[in-house]
CSV table of C-alpha atoms in Angstrom, one decimal:
chain,number,residue,atom,x,y,z
A,1,UNK,CA,-0.1,-0.2,0.1
A,2,UNK,CA,1.6,3.7,-1.3
A,3,UNK,CA,2.3,6.1,0.8
A,4,UNK,CA,3.4,6.2,4.9
A,5,UNK,CA,6.5,7.0,6.4
A,6,UNK,CA,9.9,5.7,6.5
A,7,UNK,CA,9.3,4.6,3.1
A,8,UNK,CA,11.4,2.8,0.3
A,9,UNK,CA,12.4,6.3,-1.2
A,10,UNK,CA,12.2,9.0,1.4
A,11,UNK,CA,14.8,10.4,2.3
A,12,UNK,CA,16.5,11.2,6.0
A,13,UNK,CA,19.5,12.7,5.9
A,14,UNK,CA,22.6,13.1,3.4
A,15,UNK,CA,24.2,10.7,1.2
A,16,UNK,CA,28.3,9.7,2.1
A,17,UNK,CA,28.9,12.2,-1.1
A,18,UNK,CA,27.0,14.8,0.1
A,19,UNK,CA,28.1,14.7,3.4
A,20,UNK,CA,32.0,14.9,2.4
A,21,UNK,CA,31.6,17.8,-0.2
A,22,UNK,CA,30.0,19.8,2.7
A,23,UNK,CA,32.8,18.2,5.0
A,24,UNK,CA,35.1,19.2,2.2
A,25,UNK,CA,33.8,23.2,1.7
A,26,UNK,CA,33.6,23.4,5.6
A,27,UNK,CA,36.8,22.7,5.4
A,28,UNK,CA,38.1,24.8,3.2
A,29,UNK,CA,36.0,28.3,4.5
A,30,UNK,CA,38.1,27.6,7.8
A,31,UNK,CA,41.4,27.4,6.0
A,32,UNK,CA,40.5,30.4,4.2
A,33,UNK,CA,39.0,32.2,7.4
A,34,UNK,CA,42.5,31.3,9.2
A,35,UNK,CA,44.3,32.3,6.5
A,36,UNK,CA,42.5,35.6,6.2
A,37,UNK,CA,43.9,35.7,9.6
A,38,UNK,CA,47.1,34.6,9.8
A,39,UNK,CA,48.1,37.5,6.9
A,40,UNK,CA,46.5,40.4,8.5
A,41,UNK,CA,48.2,39.8,11.9
A,42,UNK,CA,50.8,39.2,10.3
A,43,UNK,CA,50.3,42.8,8.2
A,44,UNK,CA,49.5,44.6,11.6
A,45,UNK,CA,52.5,43.0,13.6
A,46,UNK,CA,54.7,44.2,10.6
A,47,UNK,CA,53.1,47.3,10.9
A,48,UNK,CA,54.4,47.4,14.7
A,49,UNK,CA,57.8,46.3,13.8
A,50,UNK,CA,58.0,49.0,10.6
A,51,UNK,CA,56.9,51.5,13.7
A,52,UNK,CA,59.3,50.9,16.1
A,53,UNK,CA,62.2,50.9,13.6
A,54,UNK,CA,61.1,54.4,12.8
A,55,UNK,CA,61.1,55.3,15.9
A,56,UNK,CA,64.8,53.4,16.7
A,57,UNK,CA,65.9,55.8,13.7
A,58,UNK,CA,64.6,58.6,14.2
A,59,UNK,CA,66.0,58.6,18.3
A,60,UNK,CA,69.3,57.8,16.7
A,61,UNK,CA,69.1,60.7,14.3
A,62,UNK,CA,67.6,63.1,17.3
A,63,UNK,CA,70.8,62.2,19.4
A,64,UNK,CA,73.9,62.1,17.1
A,65,UNK,CA,72.2,65.4,15.5
A,66,UNK,CA,71.9,67.2,18.6
A,67,UNK,CA,75.7,66.2,19.2
A,68,UNK,CA,77.2,66.6,15.6
A,69,UNK,CA,75.2,69.8,14.6
A,70,UNK,CA,76.8,71.8,17.2
A,71,UNK,CA,79.9,71.1,16.0
A,72,UNK,CA,82.9,73.6,15.0
A,73,UNK,CA,85.9,73.1,12.8
A,74,UNK,CA,88.7,70.9,14.1
A,75,UNK,CA,85.8,69.4,16.8
A,76,UNK,CA,86.4,65.8,15.5
A,77,UNK,CA,88.9,63.7,18.2
A,78,UNK,CA,88.5,60.3,16.6
A,79,UNK,CA,86.4,59.6,13.2
A,80,UNK,CA,85.4,56.0,12.6
A,81,UNK,CA,82.3,54.0,10.7
A,82,UNK,CA,80.8,52.8,13.9
A,83,UNK,CA,82.0,55.2,16.6
A,84,UNK,CA,83.5,58.8,17.2
A,85,UNK,CA,84.5,61.2,19.5
A,86,UNK,CA,83.8,64.6,19.4
A,87,UNK,CA,84.8,67.4,21.7
A,88,UNK,CA,80.9,69.0,22.4
A,89,UNK,CA,80.4,72.2,23.2
A,90,UNK,CA,78.1,72.9,26.7
A,91,UNK,CA,77.9,76.4,26.5
A,92,UNK,CA,79.9,79.6,24.4
A,93,UNK,CA,81.1,82.9,26.3
A,94,UNK,CA,83.0,86.0,25.5
A,95,UNK,CA,85.5,88.0,27.5
A,96,UNK,CA,83.9,91.0,28.4
A,97,UNK,CA,86.4,92.7,31.4
A,98,UNK,CA,89.6,92.1,32.3
A,99,UNK,CA,91.5,91.9,35.7
A,100,UNK,CA,94.7,91.0,35.3
A,101,UNK,CA,95.2,87.6,34.3
A,102,UNK,CA,91.6,86.9,35.1
A,103,UNK,CA,89.0,87.3,32.1
A,104,UNK,CA,85.2,87.9,33.6
A,105,UNK,CA,83.3,85.8,30.8
A,106,UNK,CA,80.0,86.5,30.2
A,107,UNK,CA,78.4,83.2,28.8
A,108,UNK,CA,75.6,82.4,26.3
A,109,UNK,CA,73.7,79.4,28.2
A,110,UNK,CA,74.4,78.9,31.6
A,111,UNK,CA,72.6,76.0,32.2
A,112,UNK,CA,74.4,74.3,30.1
A,113,UNK,CA,77.5,74.6,31.9
A,114,UNK,CA,78.9,72.6,34.1
A,115,UNK,CA,82.3,72.6,34.8
A,116,UNK,CA,83.2,69.5,37.0
A,117,UNK,CA,82.2,67.0,33.6
A,118,UNK,CA,83.9,69.9,31.0
A,119,UNK,CA,87.4,68.7,29.6
A,120,UNK,CA,88.3,71.5,28.1
A,121,UNK,CA,88.7,74.6,27.1
A,122,UNK,CA,88.2,76.1,23.1
A,123,UNK,CA,89.3,79.3,21.6
A,124,UNK,CA,89.0,81.6,18.4
A,125,UNK,CA,91.2,83.2,17.3
A,126,UNK,CA,90.6,86.9,15.3
A,127,UNK,CA,90.7,84.2,12.3
A,128,UNK,CA,87.8,82.4,13.6
A,129,UNK,CA,90.3,79.1,13.7
A,130,UNK,CA,89.9,76.9,17.0
A,131,UNK,CA,92.1,76.0,19.2
A,132,UNK,CA,91.3,73.4,22.2
A,133,UNK,CA,92.9,72.9,25.4
A,134,UNK,CA,92.7,69.4,27.9
A,135,UNK,CA,91.9,71.8,31.2
A,136,UNK,CA,90.7,70.9,35.0
A,137,UNK,CA,87.6,73.8,34.6
A,138,UNK,CA,86.2,73.1,37.2
A,139,UNK,CA,89.0,75.0,39.5
A,140,UNK,CA,88.9,78.0,36.6
A,141,UNK,CA,85.5,79.2,36.9
A,142,UNK,CA,84.6,81.2,40.1
A,143,UNK,CA,83.3,83.9,41.4
A,144,UNK,CA,79.6,83.3,39.4
A,145,UNK,CA,77.6,86.3,39.9
A,146,UNK,CA,77.1,90.3,40.2
A,147,UNK,CA,81.1,90.9,40.8
A,148,UNK,CA,82.4,89.6,37.3
A,149,UNK,CA,79.5,91.4,36.2
A,150,UNK,CA,80.2,94.2,37.6
A,151,UNK,CA,84.1,94.4,36.1
A,152,UNK,CA,82.4,93.8,32.5
A,153,UNK,CA,80.3,96.8,33.1
A,154,UNK,CA,82.8,98.5,34.3
A,155,UNK,CA,85.2,98.1,31.0
A,156,UNK,CA,81.9,99.4,29.1
A,157,UNK,CA,80.3,96.4,28.1
A,158,UNK,CA,76.6,96.0,27.7
A,159,UNK,CA,75.3,93.7,30.9
A,160,UNK,CA,71.4,95.3,31.0
A,161,UNK,CA,70.2,92.7,28.7
A,162,UNK,CA,71.9,89.5,30.8
A,163,UNK,CA,71.4,88.0,34.2
A,164,UNK,CA,74.4,88.5,36.7
A,165,UNK,CA,74.4,84.9,37.1
A,166,UNK,CA,75.4,84.5,33.6
A,167,UNK,CA,78.3,85.9,34.5
A,168,UNK,CA,81.7,83.9,36.2
A,169,UNK,CA,85.5,84.9,36.7
A,170,UNK,CA,87.9,82.6,34.6
A,171,UNK,CA,91.5,82.2,35.6
A,172,UNK,CA,94.8,80.8,34.1
A,173,UNK,CA,93.8,81.3,30.5
A,174,UNK,CA,97.0,82.9,30.0
A,175,UNK,CA,98.9,80.0,29.4
A,176,UNK,CA,95.7,78.3,27.1
A,177,UNK,CA,95.2,82.1,24.9
A,178,UNK,CA,99.2,81.8,24.3
A,179,UNK,CA,99.1,85.3,25.9
A,180,UNK,CA,96.3,87.6,28.4
A,181,UNK,CA,92.9,87.3,28.1
A,182,UNK,CA,91.5,90.7,26.0
A,183,UNK,CA,87.8,91.4,25.7
A,184,UNK,CA,86.2,90.1,22.5
A,185,UNK,CA,87.8,86.8,23.2
A,186,UNK,CA,85.6,83.7,22.5
A,187,UNK,CA,85.3,80.9,24.5
A,188,UNK,CA,83.7,77.5,24.8
A,189,UNK,CA,83.6,74.7,27.6
A,190,UNK,CA,83.2,71.6,26.2
A,191,UNK,CA,83.3,67.5,26.8
A,192,UNK,CA,84.8,64.7,25.1
A,193,UNK,CA,81.9,62.7,24.1
A,194,UNK,CA,81.7,58.9,22.8
A,195,UNK,CA,78.8,58.5,20.1
A,196,UNK,CA,79.4,54.7,19.2
A,197,UNK,CA,77.5,51.4,17.4
A,198,UNK,CA,77.6,48.5,19.4
A,199,UNK,CA,75.8,45.3,21.4
A,200,UNK,CA,73.1,46.1,22.9
A,201,UNK,CA,73.4,45.5,26.7
A,202,UNK,CA,69.4,45.3,26.6
A,203,UNK,CA,69.2,42.6,23.3
A,204,UNK,CA,72.5,41.0,22.4
A,205,UNK,CA,71.2,39.8,19.1
A,206,UNK,CA,70.9,43.6,18.6
A,207,UNK,CA,72.9,46.6,17.8
A,208,UNK,CA,72.6,49.9,20.4
A,209,UNK,CA,73.7,53.8,20.1
A,210,UNK,CA,75.5,54.5,23.2
A,211,UNK,CA,76.3,57.9,24.4
A,212,UNK,CA,78.3,58.8,27.2
A,213,UNK,CA,82.0,61.1,28.2
A,214,UNK,CA,85.2,59.3,27.4
A,215,UNK,CA,86.5,57.2,29.6
A,216,UNK,CA,82.9,57.1,31.3
A,217,UNK,CA,79.7,55.4,31.4
A,218,UNK,CA,77.8,55.6,28.5
A,219,UNK,CA,74.0,55.1,28.0
A,220,UNK,CA,72.0,53.1,25.9
A,221,UNK,CA,69.7,56.0,23.5
A,222,UNK,CA,68.7,53.0,21.2
A,223,UNK,CA,68.1,49.7,20.7
A,224,UNK,CA,67.7,47.9,17.3
A,225,UNK,CA,70.2,49.6,15.5
A,226,UNK,CA,70.9,48.0,11.9
A,227,UNK,CA,74.1,46.6,10.9
A,228,UNK,CA,74.2,49.7,7.8
A,229,UNK,CA,74.1,51.9,10.9
A,230,UNK,CA,77.4,54.5,10.0
A,231,UNK,CA,79.0,57.6,10.9
A,232,UNK,CA,81.0,59.1,7.1
A,233,UNK,CA,83.2,62.0,6.9
A,234,UNK,CA,83.7,64.7,4.1
A,235,UNK,CA,87.8,64.9,3.4
A,236,UNK,CA,88.7,66.5,0.4
A,237,UNK,CA,85.4,66.3,-1.2
A,238,UNK,CA,85.2,62.7,-0.7
A,239,UNK,CA,82.9,60.7,2.5
A,240,UNK,CA,85.4,58.2,4.1
A,241,UNK,CA,84.7,55.7,6.8
A,242,UNK,CA,87.7,57.0,9.0
A,243,UNK,CA,89.8,59.8,9.3
A,244,UNK,CA,93.0,59.2,9.8
A,245,UNK,CA,94.3,61.0,13.3
A,246,UNK,CA,96.5,64.1,11.6
A,247,UNK,CA,93.3,64.8,9.5
A,248,UNK,CA,90.8,65.2,12.2
A,249,UNK,CA,90.4,69.1,11.4
A,250,UNK,CA,89.9,68.4,7.7
A,251,UNK,CA,86.6,67.1,7.5
A,252,UNK,CA,84.0,69.7,6.6
A,253,UNK,CA,80.8,67.6,7.1
A,254,UNK,CA,79.8,64.3,8.9
A,255,UNK,CA,76.8,61.9,7.4
A,256,UNK,CA,74.8,60.4,9.8
A,257,UNK,CA,73.1,56.9,8.5
A,258,UNK,CA,69.9,55.7,10.8
A,259,UNK,CA,69.6,52.7,9.8
A,260,UNK,CA,67.7,50.7,12.4
A,261,UNK,CA,66.1,46.7,12.2
A,262,UNK,CA,63.3,45.2,14.3
A,263,UNK,CA,63.3,41.5,13.7
A,264,UNK,CA,59.7,40.4,13.8
A,265,UNK,CA,58.0,38.7,17.4
A,266,UNK,CA,58.8,35.1,18.0
A,267,UNK,CA,60.9,34.9,14.6
A,268,UNK,CA,57.7,34.6,12.9
A,269,UNK,CA,56.9,37.2,9.8
A,270,UNK,CA,58.4,40.2,8.5
A,271,UNK,CA,61.7,42.0,9.8
A,272,UNK,CA,60.9,45.7,9.7
A,273,UNK,CA,64.2,47.6,8.5
A,274,UNK,CA,64.3,52.0,8.2
A,275,UNK,CA,66.8,54.7,7.3
A,276,UNK,CA,67.3,57.9,7.7
A,277,UNK,CA,70.0,60.1,6.2
A,278,UNK,CA,71.3,63.6,6.9
A,279,UNK,CA,74.5,65.4,6.0
A,280,UNK,CA,75.6,67.8,8.8
A,281,UNK,CA,78.0,70.3,7.8
A,282,UNK,CA,80.7,72.0,10.6
A,283,UNK,CA,80.0,75.6,11.3
A,284,UNK,CA,83.0,77.5,10.9
A,285,UNK,CA,83.6,75.7,8.1
């Protein structure tokens, strides 16, 4: 008798072929979704690493440019591709009064003057060339304030625009200047600073930029520096990776290549690299 439930021709589920097709399609969808997720995750991870690389390169450039950008000619002490030693100015000053062999100096930026950290004094001759003299600046600078300003005012210098604290006395200058100090002599207090690219103390697998006083403790300013990061020096109109000691005073510019590298996290994904380059002329050239 025809009709009824569960007949021979009735269908209560998928056939084996249909089940296989359904599983295959579901697997493909899951695989594609996973692939899209992994691609997006790798992309966003790369953007994060690239941002870090850019920040590292900019920090590298800011630190080096701040020092090199203020150098006068002949202020380089050592010039190599991986490091440089330079006489970084703390402040400049002009002799505005003289009492015997004592110079009374008006400093441009008194807040940056740190006699205890300074390693010497630079003096500019009438031709504009600089000479540098190692000196114990801490024992040379004294009597900072109104007394020094008063001598300058008596000598005819205009002291109305500066605070008394910007003036100080400076002794034992004649041996450095080759004669008694004269009003108008331009002086510089400097400290010898090293900028170097070497293995990071925070991550031994990466390089880092260090800055610090020569013979003192260096500070790691940025981690993730590339092996391509370097310093170059313009000499005879050519860029060189190293300057012979006897020709340091002939360098006219420094090229800073701030190259950074940031590996993908957990070793999975794409590494990021970024590079900034700037050429800095040494002023007084």
